[in-house]
mmCIF file with all atom_site columns, C-alpha atoms in Angstrom:
data_model
loop_
_atom_site.group_PDB
_atom_site.id
_atom_site.type_symbol
_atom_site.label_atom_id
_atom_site.label_alt_id
_atom_site.label_comp_id
_atom_site.label_asym_id
_atom_site.label_entity_id
_atom_site.label_seq_id
_atom_site.pdbx_PDB_ins_code
_atom_site.Cartn_x
_atom_site.Cartn_y
_atom_site.Cartn_z
_atom_site.occupancy
_atom_site.B_iso_or_equiv
_atom_site.pdbx_formal_charge
_atom_site.auth_seq_id
_atom_site.auth_comp_id
_atom_site.auth_asym_id
_atom_site.auth_atom_id
_atom_site.pdbx_PDB_model_num
ATOM 1   C CA . MET A 1 1   ? 0.000   0.000  0.000   1.00 0.00 ? 8   MET A CA 1
ATOM 2   C CA . ILE A 1 2   ? 1.292   3.479  -0.931  1.00 0.00 ? 9   ILE A CA 1
ATOM 3   C CA . TYR A 1 3   ? -0.106  6.269  1.230   1.00 0.00 ? 10  TYR A CA 1
ATOM 4   C CA . LYS A 1 4   ? -0.829  9.663  -0.294  1.00 0.00 ? 11  LYS A CA 1
ATOM 5   C CA . GLN A 1 5   ? 0.379   11.513 2.835   1.00 0.00 ? 12  GLN A CA 1
ATOM 6   C CA . THR A 1 6   ? 3.963   11.396 1.522   1.00 0.00 ? 13  THR A CA 1
ATOM 7   C CA . PRO A 1 7   ? 5.639   13.685 4.129   1.00 0.00 ? 14  PRO A CA 1
ATOM 8   C CA . LEU A 1 8   ? 4.840   11.039 6.740   1.00 0.00 ? 15  LEU A CA 1
ATOM 9   C CA . TYR A 1 9   ? 7.268   8.633  5.051   1.00 0.00 ? 16  TYR A CA 1
ATOM 10  C CA . ARG A 1 10  ? 10.046  11.015 6.104   1.00 0.00 ? 17  ARG A CA 1
ATOM 11  C CA . PHE A 1 11  ? 8.646   11.142 9.641   1.00 0.00 ? 18  PHE A CA 1
ATOM 12  C CA . LEU A 1 12  ? 8.586   7.325  9.709   1.00 0.00 ? 19  LEU A CA 1
ATOM 13  C CA . MET A 1 13  ? 12.246  7.310  8.659   1.00 0.00 ? 20  MET A CA 1
ATOM 14  C CA . PHE A 1 14  ? 13.168  9.619  11.551  1.00 0.00 ? 21  PHE A CA 1
ATOM 15  C CA . CYS A 1 15  ? 11.099  7.519  13.994  1.00 0.00 ? 22  CYS A CA 1
ATOM 16  C CA . ASN A 1 16  ? 12.737  4.299  12.805  1.00 0.00 ? 23  ASN A CA 1
ATOM 17  C CA . GLU A 1 17  ? 16.170  5.749  13.537  1.00 0.00 ? 24  GLU A CA 1
ATOM 18  C CA . THR A 1 18  ? 15.416  6.081  17.264  1.00 0.00 ? 25  THR A CA 1
ATOM 19  C CA . ASN A 1 19  ? 15.569  3.405  19.963  1.00 0.00 ? 26  ASN A CA 1
ATOM 20  C CA . LEU A 1 20  ? 12.214  4.440  21.440  1.00 0.00 ? 27  LEU A CA 1
ATOM 21  C CA . GLU A 1 21  ? 9.267   2.134  21.980  1.00 0.00 ? 28  GLU A CA 1
ATOM 22  C CA . ARG A 1 22  ? 7.155   2.038  18.810  1.00 0.00 ? 29  ARG A CA 1
ATOM 23  C CA . THR A 1 23  ? 4.029   3.843  20.070  1.00 0.00 ? 30  THR A CA 1
ATOM 24  C CA . ILE A 1 24  ? 2.471   6.581  17.961  1.00 0.00 ? 31  ILE A CA 1
ATOM 25  C CA . LEU A 1 25  ? -0.529  8.932  18.122  1.00 0.00 ? 32  LEU A CA 1
ATOM 26  C CA . ASP A 1 26  ? -2.218  10.523 15.097  1.00 0.00 ? 33  ASP A CA 1
ATOM 27  C CA . CYS A 1 27  ? -4.297  13.639 15.823  1.00 0.00 ? 34  CYS A CA 1
ATOM 28  C CA . GLY A 1 28  ? -6.788  13.884 12.962  1.00 0.00 ? 35  GLY A CA 1
ATOM 29  C CA . ALA A 1 29  ? -6.681  10.176 12.152  1.00 0.00 ? 36  ALA A CA 1
ATOM 30  C CA . GLY A 1 30  ? -9.855  9.628  10.119  1.00 0.00 ? 37  GLY A CA 1
ATOM 31  C CA . GLY A 1 31  ? -10.425 9.217  6.406   1.00 0.00 ? 38  GLY A CA 1
ATOM 32  C CA . GLU A 1 32  ? -10.332 6.617  3.670   1.00 0.00 ? 39  GLU A CA 1
ATOM 33  C CA . THR A 1 33  ? -6.579  5.873  3.775   1.00 0.00 ? 40  THR A CA 1
ATOM 34  C CA . PRO A 1 34  ? -5.581  6.603  7.388   1.00 0.00 ? 41  PRO A CA 1
ATOM 35  C CA . PRO A 1 35  ? -1.793  7.038  7.493   1.00 0.00 ? 42  PRO A CA 1
ATOM 36  C CA . LEU A 1 36  ? -1.659  5.126  10.777  1.00 0.00 ? 43  LEU A CA 1
ATOM 37  C CA . GLY A 1 37  ? -1.754  2.108  8.470   1.00 0.00 ? 44  GLY A CA 1
ATOM 38  C CA . LEU A 1 38  ? 1.745   3.062  7.281   1.00 0.00 ? 45  LEU A CA 1
ATOM 39  C CA . PHE A 1 39  ? 3.023   2.857  10.851  1.00 0.00 ? 46  PHE A CA 1
ATOM 40  C CA . ALA A 1 40  ? 1.058   -0.316 11.601  1.00 0.00 ? 47  ALA A CA 1
ATOM 41  C CA . GLU A 1 41  ? 2.765   -1.950 8.601   1.00 0.00 ? 48  GLU A CA 1
ATOM 42  C CA . HIS A 1 42  ? 6.118   -1.159 10.236  1.00 0.00 ? 49  HIS A CA 1
ATOM 43  C CA . GLY A 1 43  ? 5.232   -2.720 13.579  1.00 0.00 ? 50  GLY A CA 1
ATOM 44  C CA . TYR A 1 44  ? 4.094   0.351  15.508  1.00 0.00 ? 51  TYR A CA 1
ATOM 45  C CA . THR A 1 45  ? 1.368   0.264  18.149  1.00 0.00 ? 52  THR A CA 1
ATOM 46  C CA . THR A 1 46  ? -0.980  2.934  16.841  1.00 0.00 ? 53  THR A CA 1
ATOM 47  C CA . TYR A 1 47  ? -3.543  5.256  18.387  1.00 0.00 ? 54  TYR A CA 1
ATOM 48  C CA . GLY A 1 48  ? -5.584  7.960  16.713  1.00 0.00 ? 55  GLY A CA 1
ATOM 49  C CA . ILE A 1 49  ? -8.108  10.627 17.571  1.00 0.00 ? 56  ILE A CA 1
ATOM 50  C CA . GLU A 1 50  ? -10.639 12.205 15.210  1.00 0.00 ? 57  GLU A CA 1
ATOM 51  C CA . CYS A 1 51  ? -13.472 14.648 15.889  1.00 0.00 ? 58  CYS A CA 1
ATOM 52  C CA . ASP A 1 52  ? -15.772 13.431 13.075  1.00 0.00 ? 59  ASP A CA 1
ATOM 53  C CA . PRO A 1 53  ? -17.563 10.097 13.771  1.00 0.00 ? 60  PRO A CA 1
ATOM 54  C CA . VAL A 1 54  ? -18.149 9.546  10.041  1.00 0.00 ? 61  VAL A CA 1
ATOM 55  C CA . GLN A 1 55  ? -14.411 9.814  9.299   1.00 0.00 ? 62  GLN A CA 1
ATOM 56  C CA . ILE A 1 56  ? -13.667 7.447  12.199  1.00 0.00 ? 63  ILE A CA 1
ATOM 57  C CA . GLU A 1 57  ? -15.959 4.800  10.723  1.00 0.00 ? 64  GLU A CA 1
ATOM 58  C CA . ILE A 1 58  ? -14.398 5.232  7.261   1.00 0.00 ? 65  ILE A CA 1
ATOM 59  C CA . ALA A 1 59  ? -10.927 4.754  8.777   1.00 0.00 ? 66  ALA A CA 1
ATOM 60  C CA . ASN A 1 60  ? -11.999 1.771  10.866  1.00 0.00 ? 67  ASN A CA 1
ATOM 61  C CA . THR A 1 61  ? -13.585 0.118  7.812   1.00 0.00 ? 68  THR A CA 1
ATOM 62  C CA . TYR A 1 62  ? -10.245 0.468  6.030   1.00 0.00 ? 69  TYR A CA 1
ATOM 63  C CA . ALA A 1 63  ? -8.442  -0.975 9.076   1.00 0.00 ? 70  ALA A CA 1
ATOM 64  C CA . ARG A 1 64  ? -10.745 -3.995 9.202   1.00 0.00 ? 71  ARG A CA 1
ATOM 65  C CA . GLU A 1 65  ? -10.229 -4.675 5.500   1.00 0.00 ? 72  GLU A CA 1
ATOM 66  C CA . LYS A 1 66  ? -6.448  -4.558 5.977   1.00 0.00 ? 73  LYS A CA 1
ATOM 67  C CA . GLY A 1 67  ? -6.440  -6.491 9.244   1.00 0.00 ? 74  GLY A CA 1
ATOM 68  C CA . TYR A 1 68  ? -5.012  -3.572 11.245  1.00 0.00 ? 75  TYR A CA 1
ATOM 69  C CA . THR A 1 69  ? -5.845  -2.540 14.794  1.00 0.00 ? 76  THR A CA 1
ATOM 70  C CA . LEU A 1 70  ? -5.423  1.233  14.546  1.00 0.00 ? 77  LEU A CA 1
ATOM 71  C CA . ASN A 1 71  ? -7.268  2.236  17.764  1.00 0.00 ? 78  ASN A CA 1
ATOM 72  C CA . ILE A 1 72  ? -8.926  5.357  16.287  1.00 0.00 ? 79  ILE A CA 1
ATOM 73  C CA . ASN A 1 73  ? -11.473 6.971  18.610  1.00 0.00 ? 80  ASN A CA 1
ATOM 74  C CA . GLN A 1 74  ? -13.324 10.260 18.944  1.00 0.00 ? 81  GLN A CA 1
ATOM 75  C CA . GLY A 1 75  ? -11.246 12.967 20.562  1.00 0.00 ? 82  GLY A CA 1
ATOM 76  C CA . ASP A 1 76  ? -10.116 16.596 20.549  1.00 0.00 ? 83  ASP A CA 1
ATOM 77  C CA . MET A 1 77  ? -6.446  17.490 20.121  1.00 0.00 ? 84  MET A CA 1
ATOM 78  C CA . ARG A 1 78  ? -7.005  20.678 22.130  1.00 0.00 ? 85  ARG A CA 1
ATOM 79  C CA . LYS A 1 79  ? -7.512  18.441 25.186  1.00 0.00 ? 86  LYS A CA 1
ATOM 80  C CA . LEU A 1 80  ? -6.035  14.985 24.687  1.00 0.00 ? 87  LEU A CA 1
ATOM 81  C CA . ASP A 1 81  ? -7.378  12.206 26.885  1.00 0.00 ? 88  ASP A CA 1
ATOM 82  C CA . PHE A 1 82  ? -3.935  10.679 27.466  1.00 0.00 ? 89  PHE A CA 1
ATOM 83  C CA . ALA A 1 83  ? -1.447  10.929 30.322  1.00 0.00 ? 90  ALA A CA 1
ATOM 84  C CA . ASP A 1 84  ? 1.777   12.913 30.120  1.00 0.00 ? 91  ASP A CA 1
ATOM 85  C CA . HIS A 1 85  ? 4.606   11.120 28.266  1.00 0.00 ? 92  HIS A CA 1
ATOM 86  C CA . SER A 1 86  ? 2.284   8.444  26.794  1.00 0.00 ? 93  SER A CA 1
ATOM 87  C CA . PHE A 1 87  ? 3.772   8.205  23.278  1.00 0.00 ? 94  PHE A CA 1
ATOM 88  C CA . SER A 1 88  ? 7.181   8.042  21.634  1.00 0.00 ? 95  SER A CA 1
ATOM 89  C CA . PHE A 1 89  ? 5.842   9.714  18.500  1.00 0.00 ? 96  PHE A CA 1
ATOM 90  C CA . VAL A 1 90  ? 2.934   12.052 17.782  1.00 0.00 ? 97  VAL A CA 1
ATOM 91  C CA . TYR A 1 91  ? 1.775   13.804 14.627  1.00 0.00 ? 98  TYR A CA 1
ATOM 92  C CA . SER A 1 92  ? -0.942  15.879 13.043  1.00 0.00 ? 99  SER A CA 1
ATOM 93  C CA . TYR A 1 93  ? -1.048  15.799 9.248   1.00 0.00 ? 100 TYR A CA 1
ATOM 94  C CA . ASN A 1 94  ? -3.265  18.318 7.396   1.00 0.00 ? 101 ASN A CA 1
ATOM 95  C CA . SER A 1 95  ? -5.484  18.687 10.465  1.00 0.00 ? 102 SER A CA 1
ATOM 96  C CA . ILE A 1 96  ? -4.203  21.136 13.047  1.00 0.00 ? 103 ILE A CA 1
ATOM 97  C CA . PHE A 1 97  ? -4.763  24.235 10.887  1.00 0.00 ? 104 PHE A CA 1
ATOM 98  C CA . HIS A 1 98  ? -8.552  23.646 10.801  1.00 0.00 ? 105 HIS A CA 1
ATOM 99  C CA . MET A 1 99  ? -9.023  25.845 13.880  1.00 0.00 ? 106 MET A CA 1
ATOM 100 C CA . ARG A 1 100 ? -8.110  29.297 15.081  1.00 0.00 ? 107 ARG A CA 1
ATOM 101 C CA . LYS A 1 101 ? -4.438  29.985 15.787  1.00 0.00 ? 108 LYS A CA 1
ATOM 102 C CA . LYS A 1 102 ? -5.021  30.214 19.543  1.00 0.00 ? 109 LYS A CA 1
ATOM 103 C CA . GLU A 1 103 ? -6.458  26.673 19.418  1.00 0.00 ? 110 GLU A CA 1
ATOM 104 C CA . VAL A 1 104 ? -3.621  25.490 17.167  1.00 0.00 ? 111 VAL A CA 1
ATOM 105 C CA . ASN A 1 105 ? -1.134  26.617 19.818  1.00 0.00 ? 112 ASN A CA 1
ATOM 106 C CA . GLN A 1 106 ? -3.205  24.892 22.503  1.00 0.00 ? 113 GLN A CA 1
ATOM 107 C CA . SER A 1 107 ? -3.168  21.675 20.455  1.00 0.00 ? 114 SER A CA 1
ATOM 108 C CA . ILE A 1 108 ? 0.604   21.787 19.898  1.00 0.00 ? 115 ILE A CA 1
ATOM 109 C CA . GLN A 1 109 ? 1.087   22.129 23.671  1.00 0.00 ? 116 GLN A CA 1
ATOM 110 C CA . GLU A 1 110 ? -1.087  19.024 24.136  1.00 0.00 ? 117 GLU A CA 1
ATOM 111 C CA . LEU A 1 111 ? 0.897   17.042 21.539  1.00 0.00 ? 118 LEU A CA 1
ATOM 112 C CA . LYS A 1 112 ? 4.086   17.967 23.378  1.00 0.00 ? 119 LYS A CA 1
ATOM 113 C CA . ARG A 1 113 ? 2.568   17.051 26.753  1.00 0.00 ? 120 ARG A CA 1
ATOM 114 C CA . VAL A 1 114 ? 1.736   13.457 25.765  1.00 0.00 ? 121 VAL A CA 1
ATOM 115 C CA . LEU A 1 115 ? 5.130   12.984 24.064  1.00 0.00 ? 122 LEU A CA 1
ATOM 116 C CA . LYS A 1 116 ? 7.872   11.118 25.905  1.00 0.00 ? 123 LYS A CA 1
ATOM 117 C CA . PRO A 1 117 ? 11.210  12.846 26.557  1.00 0.00 ? 124 PRO A CA 1
ATOM 118 C CA . GLY A 1 118 ? 13.300  12.294 23.438  1.00 0.00 ? 125 GLY A CA 1
ATOM 119 C CA . GLY A 1 119 ? 10.168  11.612 21.403  1.00 0.00 ? 126 GLY A CA 1
ATOM 120 C CA . LEU A 1 120 ? 9.449   13.030 17.952  1.00 0.00 ? 127 LEU A CA 1
ATOM 121 C CA . LEU A 1 121 ? 6.611   15.263 16.770  1.00 0.00 ? 128 LEU A CA 1
ATOM 122 C CA . PHE A 1 122 ? 5.467   16.000 13.218  1.00 0.00 ? 129 PHE A CA 1
ATOM 123 C CA . ALA A 1 123 ? 3.070   18.828 12.384  1.00 0.00 ? 130 ALA A CA 1
ATOM 124 C CA . ASN A 1 124 ? 2.347   20.725 9.203   1.00 0.00 ? 131 ASN A CA 1
ATOM 125 C CA . PHE A 1 125 ? 0.700   24.092 8.655   1.00 0.00 ? 132 PHE A CA 1
ATOM 126 C CA . LEU A 1 126 ? -0.889  25.897 5.724   1.00 0.00 ? 133 LEU A CA 1
ATOM 127 C CA . THR A 1 127 ? 1.139   28.903 4.595   1.00 0.00 ? 134 THR A CA 1
ATOM 128 C CA . VAL A 1 128 ? 0.181   32.245 3.136   1.00 0.00 ? 135 VAL A CA 1
ATOM 129 C CA . ASN A 1 129 ? 1.488   30.940 -0.229  1.00 0.00 ? 136 ASN A CA 1
ATOM 130 C CA . ASP A 1 130 ? -1.621  28.760 -0.531  1.00 0.00 ? 137 ASP A CA 1
ATOM 131 C CA . PHE A 1 131 ? -4.079  29.747 -3.274  1.00 0.00 ? 138 PHE A CA 1
ATOM 132 C CA . ARG A 1 132 ? -6.994  29.876 -0.805  1.00 0.00 ? 139 ARG A CA 1
ATOM 133 C CA . CYS A 1 133 ? -5.368  32.276 1.640   1.00 0.00 ? 140 CYS A CA 1
ATOM 134 C CA . GLY A 1 134 ? -7.579  35.371 1.687   1.00 0.00 ? 141 GLY A CA 1
ATOM 135 C CA . ASP A 1 135 ? -10.776 33.609 0.598   1.00 0.00 ? 142 ASP A CA 1
ATOM 136 C CA . GLY A 1 136 ? -13.897 33.356 2.743   1.00 0.00 ? 143 GLY A CA 1
ATOM 137 C CA . GLY A 1 137 ? -14.977 35.017 5.944   1.00 0.00 ? 144 GLY A CA 1
ATOM 138 C CA . ASP A 1 138 ? -12.054 36.962 7.409   1.00 0.00 ? 145 ASP A CA 1
ATOM 139 C CA . LEU A 1 139 ? -11.440 36.100 11.082  1.00 0.00 ? 146 LEU A CA 1
ATOM 140 C CA . GLY A 1 140 ? -8.238  38.177 11.285  1.00 0.00 ? 147 GLY A CA 1
ATOM 141 C CA . GLU A 1 141 ? -4.538  37.209 11.331  1.00 0.00 ? 148 GLU A CA 1
ATOM 142 C CA . ASN A 1 142 ? -4.841  35.105 8.133   1.00 0.00 ? 149 ASN A CA 1
ATOM 143 C CA . GLN A 1 143 ? -7.647  33.021 9.596   1.00 0.00 ? 150 GLN A CA 1
ATOM 144 C CA . TYR A 1 144 ? -10.653 32.388 7.331   1.00 0.00 ? 151 TYR A CA 1
ATOM 145 C CA . GLU A 1 145 ? -13.911 30.488 7.375   1.00 0.00 ? 152 GLU A CA 1
ATOM 146 C CA . GLN A 1 146 ? -14.001 28.580 4.091   1.00 0.00 ? 153 GLN A CA 1
ATOM 147 C CA . PHE A 1 147 ? -16.116 25.776 2.716   1.00 0.00 ? 154 PHE A CA 1
ATOM 148 C CA . ASP A 1 148 ? -14.977 22.170 2.277   1.00 0.00 ? 155 ASP A CA 1
ATOM 149 C CA . ASP A 1 149 ? -17.596 19.845 0.781   1.00 0.00 ? 156 ASP A CA 1
ATOM 150 C CA . ASP A 1 150 ? -20.231 22.558 1.398   1.00 0.00 ? 157 ASP A CA 1
ATOM 151 C CA . LEU A 1 151 ? -19.422 22.701 5.129   1.00 0.00 ? 158 LEU A CA 1
ATOM 152 C CA . PRO A 1 152 ? -17.879 25.751 6.826   1.00 0.00 ? 159 PRO A CA 1
ATOM 153 C CA . VAL A 1 153 ? -14.333 24.992 8.021   1.00 0.00 ? 160 VAL A CA 1
ATOM 154 C CA . ILE A 1 154 ? -11.758 27.308 9.603   1.00 0.00 ? 161 ILE A CA 1
ATOM 155 C CA . HIS A 1 155 ? -8.385  27.496 7.849   1.00 0.00 ? 162 HIS A CA 1
ATOM 156 C CA . SER A 1 156 ? -5.454  29.248 9.521   1.00 0.00 ? 163 SER A CA 1
ATOM 157 C CA . TYR A 1 157 ? -2.534  30.304 7.315   1.00 0.00 ? 164 TYR A CA 1
ATOM 158 C CA . TYR A 1 158 ? 1.000   31.000 8.545   1.00 0.00 ? 165 TYR A CA 1
ATOM 159 C CA . SER A 1 159 ? 4.141   32.674 7.302   1.00 0.00 ? 166 SER A CA 1
ATOM 160 C CA . SER A 1 160 ? 6.903   30.064 7.008   1.00 0.00 ? 167 SER A CA 1
ATOM 161 C CA . ASP A 1 161 ? 8.554   31.007 10.324  1.00 0.00 ? 168 ASP A CA 1
ATOM 162 C CA . GLU A 1 162 ? 5.411   31.877 12.295  1.00 0.00 ? 169 GLU A CA 1
ATOM 163 C CA . PRO A 1 163 ? 4.977   28.430 13.916  1.00 0.00 ? 170 PRO A CA 1
ATOM 164 C CA . ASP A 1 164 ? 8.620   28.404 15.148  1.00 0.00 ? 171 ASP A CA 1
ATOM 165 C CA . VAL A 1 165 ? 7.701   29.939 18.494  1.00 0.00 ? 172 VAL A CA 1
ATOM 166 C CA . MET A 1 166 ? 5.445   26.980 19.348  1.00 0.00 ? 173 MET A CA 1
ATOM 167 C CA . PHE A 1 167 ? 8.476   24.689 19.192  1.00 0.00 ? 174 PHE A CA 1
ATOM 168 C CA . SER A 1 168 ? 11.008  26.916 20.982  1.00 0.00 ? 175 SER A CA 1
ATOM 169 C CA . ASP A 1 169 ? 11.408  24.300 23.752  1.00 0.00 ? 176 ASP A CA 1
ATOM 170 C CA . MET A 1 170 ? 12.179  21.478 21.269  1.00 0.00 ? 177 MET A CA 1
ATOM 171 C CA . GLU A 1 171 ? 15.054  20.515 18.996  1.00 0.00 ? 178 GLU A CA 1
ATOM 172 C CA . LEU A 1 172 ? 14.482  21.047 15.271  1.00 0.00 ? 179 LEU A CA 1
ATOM 173 C CA . LEU A 1 173 ? 15.315  17.946 13.231  1.00 0.00 ? 180 LEU A CA 1
ATOM 174 C CA . TYR A 1 174 ? 13.689  18.915 9.940   1.00 0.00 ? 181 TYR A CA 1
ATOM 175 C CA . LYS A 1 175 ? 11.717  21.792 8.480   1.00 0.00 ? 182 LYS A CA 1
ATOM 176 C CA . GLU A 1 176 ? 10.454  22.216 4.930   1.00 0.00 ? 183 GLU A CA 1
ATOM 177 C CA . ASP A 1 177 ? 8.568   25.129 3.372   1.00 0.00 ? 184 ASP A CA 1
ATOM 178 C CA . ARG A 1 178 ? 6.689   23.530 0.460   1.00 0.00 ? 185 ARG A CA 1
ATOM 179 C CA . VAL A 1 179 ? 4.807   25.028 -2.478  1.00 0.00 ? 186 VAL A CA 1
ATOM 180 C CA . LEU A 1 180 ? 2.950   22.545 -4.679  1.00 0.00 ? 187 LEU A CA 1
ATOM 181 C CA . GLU A 1 181 ? 1.471   23.180 -8.098  1.00 0.00 ? 188 GLU A CA 1
ATOM 182 C CA . ARG A 1 182 ? -1.003  20.490 -9.129  1.00 0.00 ? 189 ARG A CA 1
ATOM 183 C CA . ILE A 1 183 ? -4.222  19.802 -10.986 1.00 0.00 ? 190 ILE A CA 1
ATOM 184 C CA . TYR A 1 184 ? -7.276  19.490 -8.754  1.00 0.00 ? 191 TYR A CA 1
ATOM 185 C CA . GLU A 1 185 ? -10.668 18.761 -10.343 1.00 0.00 ? 192 GLU A CA 1
ATOM 186 C CA . GLY A 1 186 ? -9.408  20.052 -13.684 1.00 0.00 ? 193 GLY A CA 1
ATOM 187 C CA . THR A 1 187 ? -7.915  23.289 -12.342 1.00 0.00 ? 194 THR A CA 1
ATOM 188 C CA . GLN A 1 188 ? -4.284  24.072 -11.590 1.00 0.00 ? 195 GLN A CA 1
ATOM 189 C CA . ILE A 1 189 ? -3.904  25.069 -7.945  1.00 0.00 ? 196 ILE A CA 1
ATOM 190 C CA . ARG A 1 190 ? -1.059  26.239 -5.734  1.00 0.00 ? 197 ARG A CA 1
ATOM 191 C CA . GLN A 1 191 ? -0.762  24.850 -2.208  1.00 0.00 ? 198 GLN A CA 1
ATOM 192 C CA . GLY A 1 192 ? 1.558   26.062 0.533   1.00 0.00 ? 199 GLY A CA 1
ATOM 193 C CA . PHE A 1 193 ? 2.673   24.061 3.571   1.00 0.00 ? 200 PHE A CA 1
ATOM 194 C CA . VAL A 1 194 ? 5.430   24.154 6.141   1.00 0.00 ? 201 VAL A CA 1
ATOM 195 C CA . ASP A 1 195 ? 6.375   20.841 7.779   1.00 0.00 ? 202 ASP A CA 1
ATOM 196 C CA . TYR A 1 196 ? 8.151   20.365 11.114  1.00 0.00 ? 203 TYR A CA 1
ATOM 197 C CA . ILE A 1 197 ? 9.819   17.326 12.693  1.00 0.00 ? 204 ILE A CA 1
ATOM 198 C CA . MET A 1 198 ? 10.794  18.168 16.259  1.00 0.00 ? 205 MET A CA 1
ATOM 199 C CA . LYS A 1 199 ? 12.465  16.296 19.133  1.00 0.00 ? 206 LYS A CA 1
ATOM 200 C CA . LYS A 1 200 ? 11.360  16.792 22.748  1.00 0.00 ? 207 LYS A CA 1
#
């Protein structure tokens, strides 16, 4: 199986290079090809949280078909229902920016809290280079209410260095400011992301 969330292959490589116990948490774990499957294939004990019950069921259907136990349950990354230092690895892929920046910061603090000392964290953020930045209801500070599948969703956009402050107490292992040009539903679009891999 090849997973479309390609930056997580790099995170897996970094995780594999450590001597930590193979426990991992995905915050925003739902969907039709849950990337926790990638880690399950490599022998990790996986846990995931997702706010949308429909996306949880889609992910769990996939897991059953593949014979994986992904342990995806309903949860909120702003207040994780796990003890301090529970996981060697935590990540949020294409999820954490679907809230206001104050809540994004709150969520990052929670990801760090449940991470073991020496553990690794991956998070990515939309950047102001994205073609949708500026669209929709303006909530200030490059935060907008936009529509995904006809539902209103908050999108927060960052300059490439803006998230740095949230990780000031961690060691930077990898950072990439990405701009993608691709065809989406017949139209060429430009997407902007900045990815972080951090060590506690």
